[in-house]
GROMACS .gro file of C-alpha atoms in nm:
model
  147
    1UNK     CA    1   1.947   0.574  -1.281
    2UNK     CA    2   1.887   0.245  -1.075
    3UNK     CA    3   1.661   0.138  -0.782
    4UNK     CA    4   1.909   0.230  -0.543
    5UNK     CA    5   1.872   0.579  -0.636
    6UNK     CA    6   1.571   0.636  -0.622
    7UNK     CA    7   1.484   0.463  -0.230
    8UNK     CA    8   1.347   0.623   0.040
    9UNK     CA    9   1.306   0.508   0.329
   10UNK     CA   10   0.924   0.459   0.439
   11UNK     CA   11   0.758   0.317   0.794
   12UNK     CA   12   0.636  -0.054   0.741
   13UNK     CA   13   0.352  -0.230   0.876
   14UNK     CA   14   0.301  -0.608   1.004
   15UNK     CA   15  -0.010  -0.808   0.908
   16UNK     CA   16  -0.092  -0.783   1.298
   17UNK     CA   17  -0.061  -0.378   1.260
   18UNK     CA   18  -0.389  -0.209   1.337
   19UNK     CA   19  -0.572  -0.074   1.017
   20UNK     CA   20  -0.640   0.282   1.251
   21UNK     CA   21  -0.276   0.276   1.313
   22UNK     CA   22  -0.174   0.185   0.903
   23UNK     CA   23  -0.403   0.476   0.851
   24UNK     CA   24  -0.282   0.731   1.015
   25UNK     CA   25   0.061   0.654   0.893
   26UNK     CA   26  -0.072   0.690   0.523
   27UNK     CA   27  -0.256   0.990   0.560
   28UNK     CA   28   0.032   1.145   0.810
   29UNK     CA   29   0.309   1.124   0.596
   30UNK     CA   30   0.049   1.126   0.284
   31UNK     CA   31   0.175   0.776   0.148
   32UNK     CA   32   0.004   0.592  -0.165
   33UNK     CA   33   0.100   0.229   0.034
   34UNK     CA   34   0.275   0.072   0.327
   35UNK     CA   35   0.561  -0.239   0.254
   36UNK     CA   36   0.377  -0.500   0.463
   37UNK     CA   37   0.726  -0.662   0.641
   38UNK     CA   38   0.760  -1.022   0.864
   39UNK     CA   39   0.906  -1.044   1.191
   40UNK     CA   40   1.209  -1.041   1.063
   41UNK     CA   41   1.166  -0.753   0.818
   42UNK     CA   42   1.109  -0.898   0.490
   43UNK     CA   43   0.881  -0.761   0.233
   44UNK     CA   44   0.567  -0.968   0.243
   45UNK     CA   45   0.320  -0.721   0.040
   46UNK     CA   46   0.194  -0.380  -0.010
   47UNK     CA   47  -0.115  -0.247   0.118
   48UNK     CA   48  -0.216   0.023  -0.095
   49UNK     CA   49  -0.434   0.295   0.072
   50UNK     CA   50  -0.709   0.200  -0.133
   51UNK     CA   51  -0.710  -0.116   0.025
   52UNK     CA   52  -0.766   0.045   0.338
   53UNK     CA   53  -1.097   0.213   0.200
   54UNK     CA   54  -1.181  -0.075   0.080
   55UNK     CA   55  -1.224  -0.249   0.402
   56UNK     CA   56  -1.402   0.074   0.535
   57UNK     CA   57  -1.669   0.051   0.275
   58UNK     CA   58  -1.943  -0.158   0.258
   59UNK     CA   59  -1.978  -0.371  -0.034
   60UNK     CA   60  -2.264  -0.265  -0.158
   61UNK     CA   61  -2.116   0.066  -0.200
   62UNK     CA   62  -1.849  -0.029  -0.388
   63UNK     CA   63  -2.034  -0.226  -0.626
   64UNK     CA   64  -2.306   0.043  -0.672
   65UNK     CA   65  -2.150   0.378  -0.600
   66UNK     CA   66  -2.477   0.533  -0.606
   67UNK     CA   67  -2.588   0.395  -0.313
   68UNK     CA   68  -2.312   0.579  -0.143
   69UNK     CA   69  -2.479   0.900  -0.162
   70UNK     CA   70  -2.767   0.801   0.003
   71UNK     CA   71  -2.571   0.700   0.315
   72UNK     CA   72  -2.550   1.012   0.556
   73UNK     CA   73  -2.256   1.164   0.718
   74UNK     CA   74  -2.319   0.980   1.068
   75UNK     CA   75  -2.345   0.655   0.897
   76UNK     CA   76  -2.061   0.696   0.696
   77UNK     CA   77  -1.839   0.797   0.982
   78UNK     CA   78  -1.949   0.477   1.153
   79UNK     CA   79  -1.848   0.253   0.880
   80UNK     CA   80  -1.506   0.465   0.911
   81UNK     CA   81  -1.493   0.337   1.275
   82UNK     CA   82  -1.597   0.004   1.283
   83UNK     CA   83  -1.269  -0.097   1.120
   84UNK     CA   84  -1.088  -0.004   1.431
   85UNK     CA   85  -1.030  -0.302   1.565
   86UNK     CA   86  -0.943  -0.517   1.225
   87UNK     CA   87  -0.550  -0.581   1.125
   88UNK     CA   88  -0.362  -0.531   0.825
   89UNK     CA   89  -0.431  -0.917   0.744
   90UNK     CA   90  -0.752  -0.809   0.723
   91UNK     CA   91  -0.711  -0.548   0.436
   92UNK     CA   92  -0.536  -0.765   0.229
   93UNK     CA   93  -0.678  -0.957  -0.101
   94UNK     CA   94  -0.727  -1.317   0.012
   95UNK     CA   95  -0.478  -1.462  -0.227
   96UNK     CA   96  -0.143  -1.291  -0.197
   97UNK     CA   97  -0.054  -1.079  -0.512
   98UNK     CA   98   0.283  -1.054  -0.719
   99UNK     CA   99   0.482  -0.859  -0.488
  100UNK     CA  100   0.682  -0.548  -0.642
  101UNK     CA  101   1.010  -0.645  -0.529
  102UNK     CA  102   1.347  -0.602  -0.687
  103UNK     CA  103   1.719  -0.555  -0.619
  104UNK     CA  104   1.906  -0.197  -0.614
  105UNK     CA  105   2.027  -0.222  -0.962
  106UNK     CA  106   1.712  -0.213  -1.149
  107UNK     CA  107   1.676   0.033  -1.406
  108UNK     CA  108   1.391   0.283  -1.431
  109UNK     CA  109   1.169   0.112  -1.720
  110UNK     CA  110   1.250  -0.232  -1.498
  111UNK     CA  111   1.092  -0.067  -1.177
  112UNK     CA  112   0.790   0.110  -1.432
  113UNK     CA  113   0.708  -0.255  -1.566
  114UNK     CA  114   0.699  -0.372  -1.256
  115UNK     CA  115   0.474  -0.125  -1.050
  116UNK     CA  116   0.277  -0.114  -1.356
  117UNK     CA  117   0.214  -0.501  -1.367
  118UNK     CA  118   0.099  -0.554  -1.003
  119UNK     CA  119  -0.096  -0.223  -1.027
  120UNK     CA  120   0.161  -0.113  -0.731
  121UNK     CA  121   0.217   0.251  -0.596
  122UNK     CA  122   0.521   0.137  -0.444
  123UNK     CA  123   0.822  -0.137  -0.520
  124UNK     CA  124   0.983  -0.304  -0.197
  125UNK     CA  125   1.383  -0.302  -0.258
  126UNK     CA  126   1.585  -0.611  -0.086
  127UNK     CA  127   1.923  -0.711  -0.100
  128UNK     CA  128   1.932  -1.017   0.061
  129UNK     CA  129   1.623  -1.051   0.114
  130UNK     CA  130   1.664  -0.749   0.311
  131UNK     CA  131   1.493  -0.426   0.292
  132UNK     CA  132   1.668  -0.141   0.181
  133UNK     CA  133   1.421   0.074   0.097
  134UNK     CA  134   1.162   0.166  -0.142
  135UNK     CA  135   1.053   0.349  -0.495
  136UNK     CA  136   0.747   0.542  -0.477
  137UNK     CA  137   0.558   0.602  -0.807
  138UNK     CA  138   0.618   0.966  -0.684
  139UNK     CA  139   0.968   0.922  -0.716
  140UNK     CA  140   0.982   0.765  -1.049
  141UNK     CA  141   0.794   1.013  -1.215
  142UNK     CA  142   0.941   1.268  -1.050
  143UNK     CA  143   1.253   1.125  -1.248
  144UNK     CA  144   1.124   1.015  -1.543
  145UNK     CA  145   0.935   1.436  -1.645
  146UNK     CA  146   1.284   1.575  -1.535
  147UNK     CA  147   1.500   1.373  -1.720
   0.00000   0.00000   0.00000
């Protein structure tokens, strides 16, 4: 089993893609990530979900997540909405990341090492530096307890 059977083919976002917009995609078609793609379509990065919540949270309540309970249901939906108007760029870590990339021929255990290195829910697959397509975790485990 290689990369190129295991791709599906998933909606990508640009780093000038509204976060509101990258969200609803996620929790639409209940992805873990979105292949952040150039203008001319090449993988760039991969904006896990919980990037996305990341940049809804304050920090405070991510680095004491006791704090969170304290913070009622109004509030909370307000830090939910005041992302609106911020891009994918802005979700991103500051210094790019490894990107999970490979070609259509990599094996299983190649594509597991991978996702499992850059802590990556999904692995971008280019030939040519073209997209093709992409393994979900989903996928490879769905392959990996049936085989």
């Amino acid at each position: 089993m290689r990369a190129r059977d295991l791709i599906t083919d998933l909606p990508t976002v640009t780093l000038g893609t509204s976060i509101a917009a990258a969200a609803r995609l996620l929790a639409q078609q209940r992805l873990p990530g979105l292949i952040v793609v150039d203008e001319r379509g090449r993988p760039l990065s991969v904006l896990p979900g919980t990037q996305v919540l990341r940049l809804a949270m304050p920090d405070y309540c991510q680095e004491d997540p006791a704090l969170a309970r304290v913070v009622d249901e109004e509030h909370a939906d307000r830090f939910l909405r005041s992302i609106a108007d911020r891009t994918v760029r802005d979700a991103l870590p500051p210094r790019p990341r490894e990107l999970p990339l490979t070609d259509p021929g990599a094996t299983l255990l190649e594509i597991a090492a991978l996702m499992a290195r850059t802590h990556s829910p999904l692995v971008a697959v280019v030939d040519d530096e073209r997209l093709i397509g992409t393994v979900t975790l989903q996928a490879l485990l769905e392959r990996a307890v049936s085989a």
